[in-house]
mmCIF file of C-alpha atoms and ligand atoms in Angstrom:
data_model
loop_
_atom_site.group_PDB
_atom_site.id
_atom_site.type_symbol
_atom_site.label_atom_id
_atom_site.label_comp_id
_atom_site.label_asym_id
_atom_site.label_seq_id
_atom_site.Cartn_x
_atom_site.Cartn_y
_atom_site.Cartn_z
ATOM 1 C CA UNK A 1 4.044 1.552 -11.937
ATOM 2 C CA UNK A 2 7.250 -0.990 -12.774
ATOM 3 C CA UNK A 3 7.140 -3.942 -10.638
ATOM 4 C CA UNK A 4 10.390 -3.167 -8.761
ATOM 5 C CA UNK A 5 8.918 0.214 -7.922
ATOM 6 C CA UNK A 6 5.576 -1.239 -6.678
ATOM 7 C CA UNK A 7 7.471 -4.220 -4.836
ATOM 8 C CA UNK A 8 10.212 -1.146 -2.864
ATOM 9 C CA UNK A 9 6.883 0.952 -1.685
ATOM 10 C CA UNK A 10 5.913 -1.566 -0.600
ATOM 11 C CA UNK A 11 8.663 -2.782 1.905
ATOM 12 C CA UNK A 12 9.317 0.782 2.062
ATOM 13 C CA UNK A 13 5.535 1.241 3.969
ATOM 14 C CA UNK A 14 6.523 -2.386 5.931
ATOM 15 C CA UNK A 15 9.728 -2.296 6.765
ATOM 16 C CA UNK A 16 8.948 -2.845 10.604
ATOM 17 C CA UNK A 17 7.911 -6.423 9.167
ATOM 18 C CA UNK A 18 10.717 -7.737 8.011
ATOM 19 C CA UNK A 19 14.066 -9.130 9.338
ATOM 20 C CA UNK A 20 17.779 -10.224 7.650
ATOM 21 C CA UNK A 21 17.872 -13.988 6.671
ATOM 22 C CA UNK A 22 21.463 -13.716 7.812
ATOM 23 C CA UNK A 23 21.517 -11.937 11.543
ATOM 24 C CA UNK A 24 17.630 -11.562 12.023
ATOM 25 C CA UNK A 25 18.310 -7.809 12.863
ATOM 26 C CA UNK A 26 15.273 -5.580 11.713
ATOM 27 C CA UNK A 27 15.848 -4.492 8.459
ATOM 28 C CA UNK A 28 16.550 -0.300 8.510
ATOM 29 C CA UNK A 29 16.105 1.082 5.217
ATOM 30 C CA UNK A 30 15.922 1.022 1.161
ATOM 31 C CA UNK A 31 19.208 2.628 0.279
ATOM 32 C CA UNK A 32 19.030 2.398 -3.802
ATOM 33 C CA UNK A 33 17.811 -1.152 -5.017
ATOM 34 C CA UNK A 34 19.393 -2.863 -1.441
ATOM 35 C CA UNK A 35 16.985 -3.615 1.692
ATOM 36 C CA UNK A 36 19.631 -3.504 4.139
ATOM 37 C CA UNK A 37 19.525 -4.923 7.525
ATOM 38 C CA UNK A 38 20.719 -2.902 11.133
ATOM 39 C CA UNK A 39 24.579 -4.847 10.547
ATOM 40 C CA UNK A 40 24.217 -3.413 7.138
ATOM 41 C CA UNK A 41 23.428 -6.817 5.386
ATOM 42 C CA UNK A 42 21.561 -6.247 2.346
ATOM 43 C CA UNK A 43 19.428 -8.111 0.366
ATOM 44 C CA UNK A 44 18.793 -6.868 -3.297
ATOM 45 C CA UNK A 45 15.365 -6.224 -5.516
ATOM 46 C CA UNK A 46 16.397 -8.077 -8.158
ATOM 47 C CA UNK A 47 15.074 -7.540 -12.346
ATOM 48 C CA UNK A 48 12.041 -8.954 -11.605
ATOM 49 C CA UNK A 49 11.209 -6.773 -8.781
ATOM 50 C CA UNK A 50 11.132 -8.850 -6.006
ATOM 51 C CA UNK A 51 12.792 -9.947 -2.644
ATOM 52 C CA UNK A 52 15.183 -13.232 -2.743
ATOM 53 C CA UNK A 53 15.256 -13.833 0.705
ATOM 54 C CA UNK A 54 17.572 -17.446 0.254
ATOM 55 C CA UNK A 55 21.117 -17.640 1.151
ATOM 56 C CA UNK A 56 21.650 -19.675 -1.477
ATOM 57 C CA UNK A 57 19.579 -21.140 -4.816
ATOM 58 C CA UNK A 58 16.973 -24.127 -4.159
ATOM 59 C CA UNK A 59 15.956 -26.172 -6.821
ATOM 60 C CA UNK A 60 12.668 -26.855 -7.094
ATOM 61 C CA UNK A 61 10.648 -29.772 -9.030
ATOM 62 C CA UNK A 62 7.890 -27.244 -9.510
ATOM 63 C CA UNK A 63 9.072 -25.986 -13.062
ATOM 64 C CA UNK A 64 7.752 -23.411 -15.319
ATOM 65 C CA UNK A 65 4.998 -25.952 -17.213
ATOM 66 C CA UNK A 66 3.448 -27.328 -13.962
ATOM 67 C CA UNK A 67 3.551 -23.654 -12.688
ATOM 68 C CA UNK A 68 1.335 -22.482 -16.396
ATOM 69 C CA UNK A 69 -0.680 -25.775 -15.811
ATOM 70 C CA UNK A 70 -1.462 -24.637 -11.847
ATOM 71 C CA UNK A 71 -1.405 -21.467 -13.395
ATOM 72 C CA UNK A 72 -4.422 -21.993 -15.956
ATOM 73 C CA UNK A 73 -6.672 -24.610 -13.697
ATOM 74 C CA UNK A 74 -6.339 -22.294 -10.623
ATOM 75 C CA UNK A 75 -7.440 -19.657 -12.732
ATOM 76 C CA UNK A 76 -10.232 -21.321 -14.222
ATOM 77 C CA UNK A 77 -11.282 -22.128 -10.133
ATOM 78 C CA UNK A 78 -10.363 -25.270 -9.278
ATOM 79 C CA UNK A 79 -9.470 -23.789 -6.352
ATOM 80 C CA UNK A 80 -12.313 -21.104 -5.187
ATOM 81 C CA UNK A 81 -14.318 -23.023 -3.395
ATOM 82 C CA UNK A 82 -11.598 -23.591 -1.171
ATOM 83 C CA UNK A 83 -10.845 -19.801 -1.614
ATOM 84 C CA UNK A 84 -14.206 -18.759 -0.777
ATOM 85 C CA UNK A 85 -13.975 -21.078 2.575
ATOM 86 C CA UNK A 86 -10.454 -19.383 3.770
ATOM 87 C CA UNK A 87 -12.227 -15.844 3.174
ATOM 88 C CA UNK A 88 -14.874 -16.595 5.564
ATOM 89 C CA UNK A 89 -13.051 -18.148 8.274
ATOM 90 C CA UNK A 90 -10.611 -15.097 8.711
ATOM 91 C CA UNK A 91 -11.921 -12.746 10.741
ATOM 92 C CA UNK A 92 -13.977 -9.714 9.524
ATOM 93 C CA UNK A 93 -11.585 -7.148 10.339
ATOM 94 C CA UNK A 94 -8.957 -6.006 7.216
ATOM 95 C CA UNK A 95 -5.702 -8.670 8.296
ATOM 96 C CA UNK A 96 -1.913 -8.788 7.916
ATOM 97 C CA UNK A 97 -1.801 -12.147 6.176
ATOM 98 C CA UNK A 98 0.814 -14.481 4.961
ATOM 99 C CA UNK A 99 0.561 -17.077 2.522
ATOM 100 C CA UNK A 100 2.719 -20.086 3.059
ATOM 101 C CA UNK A 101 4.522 -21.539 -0.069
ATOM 102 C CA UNK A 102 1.396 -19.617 -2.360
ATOM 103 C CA UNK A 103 3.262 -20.921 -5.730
ATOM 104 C CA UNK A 104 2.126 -19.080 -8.699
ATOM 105 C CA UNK A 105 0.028 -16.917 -6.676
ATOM 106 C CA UNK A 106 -3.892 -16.848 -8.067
ATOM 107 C CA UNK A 107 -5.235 -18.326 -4.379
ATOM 108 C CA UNK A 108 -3.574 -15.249 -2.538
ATOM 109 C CA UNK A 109 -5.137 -13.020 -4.944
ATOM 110 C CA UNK A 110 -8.332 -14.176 -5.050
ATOM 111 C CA UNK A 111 -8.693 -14.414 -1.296
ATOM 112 C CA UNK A 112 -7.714 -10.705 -1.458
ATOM 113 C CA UNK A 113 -10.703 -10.049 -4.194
ATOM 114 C CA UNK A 114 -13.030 -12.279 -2.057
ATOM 115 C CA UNK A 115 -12.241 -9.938 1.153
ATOM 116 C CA UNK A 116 -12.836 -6.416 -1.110
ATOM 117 C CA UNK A 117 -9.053 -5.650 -0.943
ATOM 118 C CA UNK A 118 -9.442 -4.974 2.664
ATOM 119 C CA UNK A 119 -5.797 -7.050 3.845
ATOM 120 C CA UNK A 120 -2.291 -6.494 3.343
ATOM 121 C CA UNK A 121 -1.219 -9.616 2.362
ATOM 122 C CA UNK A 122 2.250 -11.397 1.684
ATOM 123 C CA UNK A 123 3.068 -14.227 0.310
ATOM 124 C CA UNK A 124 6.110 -16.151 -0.328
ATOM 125 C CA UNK A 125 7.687 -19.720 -1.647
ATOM 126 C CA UNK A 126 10.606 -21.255 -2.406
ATOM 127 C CA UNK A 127 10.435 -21.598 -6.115
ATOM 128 C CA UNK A 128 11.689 -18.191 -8.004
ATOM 129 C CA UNK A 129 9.768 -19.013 -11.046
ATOM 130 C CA UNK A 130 6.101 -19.410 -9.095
ATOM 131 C CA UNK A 131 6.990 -15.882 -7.764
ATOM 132 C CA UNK A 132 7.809 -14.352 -10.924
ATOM 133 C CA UNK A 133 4.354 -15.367 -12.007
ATOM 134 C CA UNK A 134 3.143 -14.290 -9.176
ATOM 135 C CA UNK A 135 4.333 -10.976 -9.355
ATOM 136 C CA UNK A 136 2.664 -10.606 -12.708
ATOM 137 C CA UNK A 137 -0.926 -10.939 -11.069
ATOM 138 C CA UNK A 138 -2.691 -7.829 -11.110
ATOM 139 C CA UNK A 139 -2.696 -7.326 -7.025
ATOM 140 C CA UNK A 140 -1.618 -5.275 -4.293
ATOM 141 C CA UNK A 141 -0.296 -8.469 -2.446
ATOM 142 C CA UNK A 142 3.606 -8.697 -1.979
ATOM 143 C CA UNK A 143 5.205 -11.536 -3.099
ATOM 144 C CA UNK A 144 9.085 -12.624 -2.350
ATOM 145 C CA UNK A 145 11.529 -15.959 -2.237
ATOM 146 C CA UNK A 146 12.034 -17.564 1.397
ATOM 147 C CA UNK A 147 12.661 -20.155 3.176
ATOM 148 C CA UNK A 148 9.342 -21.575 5.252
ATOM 149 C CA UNK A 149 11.762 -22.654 8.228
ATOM 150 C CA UNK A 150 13.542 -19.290 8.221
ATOM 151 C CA UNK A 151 10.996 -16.451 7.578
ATOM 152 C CA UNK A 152 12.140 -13.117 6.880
ATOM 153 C CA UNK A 153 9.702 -11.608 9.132
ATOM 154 C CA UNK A 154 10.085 -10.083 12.954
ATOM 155 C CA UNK A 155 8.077 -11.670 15.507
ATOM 156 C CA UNK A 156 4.024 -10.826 15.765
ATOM 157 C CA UNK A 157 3.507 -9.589 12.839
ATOM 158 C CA UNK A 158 0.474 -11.516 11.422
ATOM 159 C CA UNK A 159 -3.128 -11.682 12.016
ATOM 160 C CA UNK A 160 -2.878 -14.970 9.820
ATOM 161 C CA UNK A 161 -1.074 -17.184 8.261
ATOM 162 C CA UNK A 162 -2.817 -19.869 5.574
ATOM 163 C CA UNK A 163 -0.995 -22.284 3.508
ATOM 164 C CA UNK A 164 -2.866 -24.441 0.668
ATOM 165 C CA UNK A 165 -0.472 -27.990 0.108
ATOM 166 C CA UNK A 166 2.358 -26.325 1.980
ATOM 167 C CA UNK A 167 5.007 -28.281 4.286
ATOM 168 C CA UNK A 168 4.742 -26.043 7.883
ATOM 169 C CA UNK A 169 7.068 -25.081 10.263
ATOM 170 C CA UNK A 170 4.705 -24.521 13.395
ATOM 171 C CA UNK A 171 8.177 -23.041 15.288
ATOM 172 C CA UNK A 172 8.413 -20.006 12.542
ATOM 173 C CA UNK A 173 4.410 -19.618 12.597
ATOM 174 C CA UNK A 174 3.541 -19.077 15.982
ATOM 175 C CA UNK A 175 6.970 -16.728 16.561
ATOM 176 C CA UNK A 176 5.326 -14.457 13.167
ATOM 177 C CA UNK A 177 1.744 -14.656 14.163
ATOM 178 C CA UNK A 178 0.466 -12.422 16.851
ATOM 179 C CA UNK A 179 -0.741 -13.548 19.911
ATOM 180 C CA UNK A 180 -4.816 -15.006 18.858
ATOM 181 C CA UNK A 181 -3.609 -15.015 15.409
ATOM 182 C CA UNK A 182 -5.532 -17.227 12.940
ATOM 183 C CA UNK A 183 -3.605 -20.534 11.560
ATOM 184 C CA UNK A 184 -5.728 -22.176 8.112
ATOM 185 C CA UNK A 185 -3.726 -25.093 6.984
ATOM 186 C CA UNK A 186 -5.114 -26.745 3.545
ATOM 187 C CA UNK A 187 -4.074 -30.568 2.956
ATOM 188 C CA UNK A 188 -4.949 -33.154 0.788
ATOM 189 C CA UNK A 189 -7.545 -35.749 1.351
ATOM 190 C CA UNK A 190 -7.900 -39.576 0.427
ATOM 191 C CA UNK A 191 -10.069 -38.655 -2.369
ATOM 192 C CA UNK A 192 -8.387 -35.636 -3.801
ATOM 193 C CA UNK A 193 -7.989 -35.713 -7.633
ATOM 194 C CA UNK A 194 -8.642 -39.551 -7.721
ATOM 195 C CA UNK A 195 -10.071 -39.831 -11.087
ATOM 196 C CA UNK A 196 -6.202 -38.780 -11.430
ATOM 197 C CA UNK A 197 -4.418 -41.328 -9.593
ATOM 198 C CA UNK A 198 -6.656 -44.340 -10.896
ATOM 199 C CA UNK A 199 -5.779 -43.226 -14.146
ATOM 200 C CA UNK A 200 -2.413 -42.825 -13.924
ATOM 201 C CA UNK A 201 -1.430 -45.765 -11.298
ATOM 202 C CA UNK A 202 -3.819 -48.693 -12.323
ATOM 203 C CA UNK A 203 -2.270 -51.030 -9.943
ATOM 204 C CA UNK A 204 -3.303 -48.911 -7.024
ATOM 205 C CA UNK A 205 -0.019 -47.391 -6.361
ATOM 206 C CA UNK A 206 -0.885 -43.834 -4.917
ATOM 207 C CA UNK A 207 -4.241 -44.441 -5.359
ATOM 208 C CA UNK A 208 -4.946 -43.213 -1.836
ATOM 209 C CA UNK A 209 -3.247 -39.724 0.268
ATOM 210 C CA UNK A 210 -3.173 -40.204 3.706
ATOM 211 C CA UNK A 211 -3.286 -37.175 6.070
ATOM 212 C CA UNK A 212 -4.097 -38.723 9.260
ATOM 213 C CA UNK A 213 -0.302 -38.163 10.744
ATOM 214 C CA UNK A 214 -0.426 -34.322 9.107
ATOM 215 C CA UNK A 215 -3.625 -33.606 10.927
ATOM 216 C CA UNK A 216 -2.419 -34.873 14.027
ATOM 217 C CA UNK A 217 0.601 -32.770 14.279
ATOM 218 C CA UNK A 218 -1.301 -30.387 13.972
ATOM 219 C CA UNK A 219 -3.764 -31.170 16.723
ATOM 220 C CA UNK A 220 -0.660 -31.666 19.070
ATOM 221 C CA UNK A 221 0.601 -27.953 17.897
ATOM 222 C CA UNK A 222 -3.047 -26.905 18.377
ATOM 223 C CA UNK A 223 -5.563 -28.881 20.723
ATOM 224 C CA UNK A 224 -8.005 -25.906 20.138
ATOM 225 C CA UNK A 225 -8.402 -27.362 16.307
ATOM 226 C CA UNK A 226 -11.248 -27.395 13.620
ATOM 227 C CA UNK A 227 -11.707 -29.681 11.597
ATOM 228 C CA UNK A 228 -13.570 -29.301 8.229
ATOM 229 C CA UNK A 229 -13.938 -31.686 5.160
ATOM 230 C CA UNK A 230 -14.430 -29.416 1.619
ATOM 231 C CA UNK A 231 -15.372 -31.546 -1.134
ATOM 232 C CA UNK A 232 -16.988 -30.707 -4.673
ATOM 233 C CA UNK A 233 -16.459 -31.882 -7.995
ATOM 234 C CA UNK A 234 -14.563 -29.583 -10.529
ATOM 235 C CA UNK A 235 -15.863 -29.500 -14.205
ATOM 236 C CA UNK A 236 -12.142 -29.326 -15.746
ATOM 237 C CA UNK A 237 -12.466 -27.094 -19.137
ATOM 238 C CA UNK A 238 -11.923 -29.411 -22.412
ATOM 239 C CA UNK A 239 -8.557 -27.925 -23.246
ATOM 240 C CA UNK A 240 -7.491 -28.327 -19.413
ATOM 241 C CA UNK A 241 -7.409 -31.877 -18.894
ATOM 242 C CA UNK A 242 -3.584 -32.483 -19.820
ATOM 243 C CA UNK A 243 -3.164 -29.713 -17.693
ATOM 244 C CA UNK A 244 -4.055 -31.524 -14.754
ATOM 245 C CA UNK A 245 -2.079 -34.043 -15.480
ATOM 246 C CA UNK A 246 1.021 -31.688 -15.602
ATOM 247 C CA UNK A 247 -0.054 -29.542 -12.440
ATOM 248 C CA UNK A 248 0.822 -32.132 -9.745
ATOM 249 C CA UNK A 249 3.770 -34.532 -8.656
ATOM 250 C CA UNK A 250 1.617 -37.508 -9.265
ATOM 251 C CA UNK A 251 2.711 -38.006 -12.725
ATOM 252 C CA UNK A 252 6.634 -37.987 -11.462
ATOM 253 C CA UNK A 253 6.254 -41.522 -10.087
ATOM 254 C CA UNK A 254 8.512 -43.701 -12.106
ATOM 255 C CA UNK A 255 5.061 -46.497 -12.504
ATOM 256 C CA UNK A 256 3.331 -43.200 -13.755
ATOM 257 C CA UNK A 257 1.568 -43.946 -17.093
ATOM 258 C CA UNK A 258 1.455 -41.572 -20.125
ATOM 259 C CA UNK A 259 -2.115 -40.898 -20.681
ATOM 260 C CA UNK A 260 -3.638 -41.048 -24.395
ATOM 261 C CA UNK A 261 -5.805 -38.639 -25.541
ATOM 262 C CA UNK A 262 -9.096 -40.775 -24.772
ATOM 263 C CA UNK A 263 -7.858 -41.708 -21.410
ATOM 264 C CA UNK A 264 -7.535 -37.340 -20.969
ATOM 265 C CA UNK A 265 -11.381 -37.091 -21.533
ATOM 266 C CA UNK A 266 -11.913 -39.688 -18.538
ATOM 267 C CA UNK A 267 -10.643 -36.171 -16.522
ATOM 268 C CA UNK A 268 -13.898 -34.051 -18.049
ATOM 269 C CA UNK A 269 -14.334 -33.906 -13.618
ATOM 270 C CA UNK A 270 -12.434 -34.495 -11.033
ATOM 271 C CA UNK A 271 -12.845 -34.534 -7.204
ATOM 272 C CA UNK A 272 -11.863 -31.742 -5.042
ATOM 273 C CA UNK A 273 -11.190 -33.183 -1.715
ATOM 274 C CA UNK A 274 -9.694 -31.618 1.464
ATOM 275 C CA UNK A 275 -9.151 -30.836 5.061
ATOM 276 C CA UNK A 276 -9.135 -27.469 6.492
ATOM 277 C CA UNK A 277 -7.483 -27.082 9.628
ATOM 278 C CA UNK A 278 -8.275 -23.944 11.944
ATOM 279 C CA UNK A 279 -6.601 -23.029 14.944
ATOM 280 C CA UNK A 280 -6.003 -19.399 17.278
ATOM 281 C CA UNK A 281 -2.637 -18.822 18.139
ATOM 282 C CA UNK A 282 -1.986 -18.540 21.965
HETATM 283 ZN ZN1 ZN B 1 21.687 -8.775 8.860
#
């Protein structure tokens, strides 16, 4: 099936989930390649296939070689542990979940493998070339471009909602989840790629993340919170460790060093280090 058919049966079999980014009306029908909104806004499937839900463009920093480099560590699991931990916490029960800001697209997807392709599942970020790729997983998930603070999506309409490294807008969460919805936030800790940062900022300029503030918002969105720590080390495949380099924002920094090949082997493993935050919705 062509992408922009697969992506229109979709919305087509969901409609009653979404809502115009311009009037937040429901959105009525498919009329031709248009999902078009109860004022008759419409919002076209474009080449690729998939939703644009922005007013206007965004420019990301997240261009097309960090997405391959996320593309090909993600891939080779840097992330699954982390996976495997999300899959377990949501409830047993097949979901309606959205993925915050899911990038590129492999954690989705292999959340949706790890839960026997129970869910329906949607996810969404800002950055048009991550969903491109993302749209060229092999998956039943939907994937479209929106705006985190403005979500295309009526009120109550998800069992969960988890974002990996994702800015949140608690407002727009707890208005899409449904009432004792699940909420698994993913953030960075202190230790999180730090063979990375020593490398690359010797003086001890980012050599430490700190979440406490994130974590805390949180908490005073959700008092109900758990907290737990996942850490592991990741054994980074030999023709990998540039990519590591290139997958992140840490190399941006304008004291950033360039790394020389030798200084590449010194990322044979790095640390995994996070937070996962869990919380019901009231
Ligand atoms: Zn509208």
């Amino acid at each position: 099936m062509k992408k922009r058919e697969k992506s229109q049966n979709f919305v087509g079999q969901h409609l009653k989930l979404f809502r115009c980014p311009i009037c937040q009306s429901p959105m009525e029908a498919i009329n031709g390649n248009s999902l078009v909104c109860e004022q008759n806004h419409s919002i076209d499937f474009n080449k690729h296939g998939f939703l644009y839900f922005l007013q206007r463009a965004v420019e990301t920093e997240y261009d097309q070689s960090m997405l391959s480099a996320r593309r090909n560590l993600l891939t080779a699991g840097l992330f699954q542990p982390i996976v495997e931990q999300l899959a377990q916490q949501l409830p047993k029960k097949s979901q309606m979940i959205l993925d915050v800001g899911c990038g590129e697209g492999t954690p989705l997807v292999s959340l949706e493998r790890l839960r026997q392709d129970q869910d329906t599942a949607i996810g969404f970020d800002i950055s048009k070339d991550g969903i491109n790729l993302a749209t060229q997983l092999l998956s039943n998930a939907f994937f479209c471009v929106a705006d985190l603070r403005k979500l295309p999506f009526m009120n109550q309409s998800f069992d969960a909602v988890i974002e990996i490294f994702s800015p949140s807008d608690y407002g727009e969460f707890n208005r899409v989840l449904k009432p004792g919805g699940t909420l698994l936030k993913v953030i960075p800790n202190a230790e999180y790629l730090v063979e990375l940062r020593r490398l690359l900022y010797p003086s001890g300029e980012h050599a430490k993340y700190d979440n406490t503030n994130v974590i805390e918002l949180f908490k005073k969105h959700y008092p109900q919170t758990t907290v737990q720590t996942i850490k592991y080390q990741f054994q980074v495949p030999a023709n990998l460790t540039a990519a590591i380099v290139k997958m992140t924002p840490l190399h941006w920094g304008k004291n950033a060093r360039e790394l020389t090949e030798t200084q590449l082997t010194q990322l044979k493993t790095v640390t995994v280090d996070v937070t996962l935050l869990s919380a019901e919705n009231s």
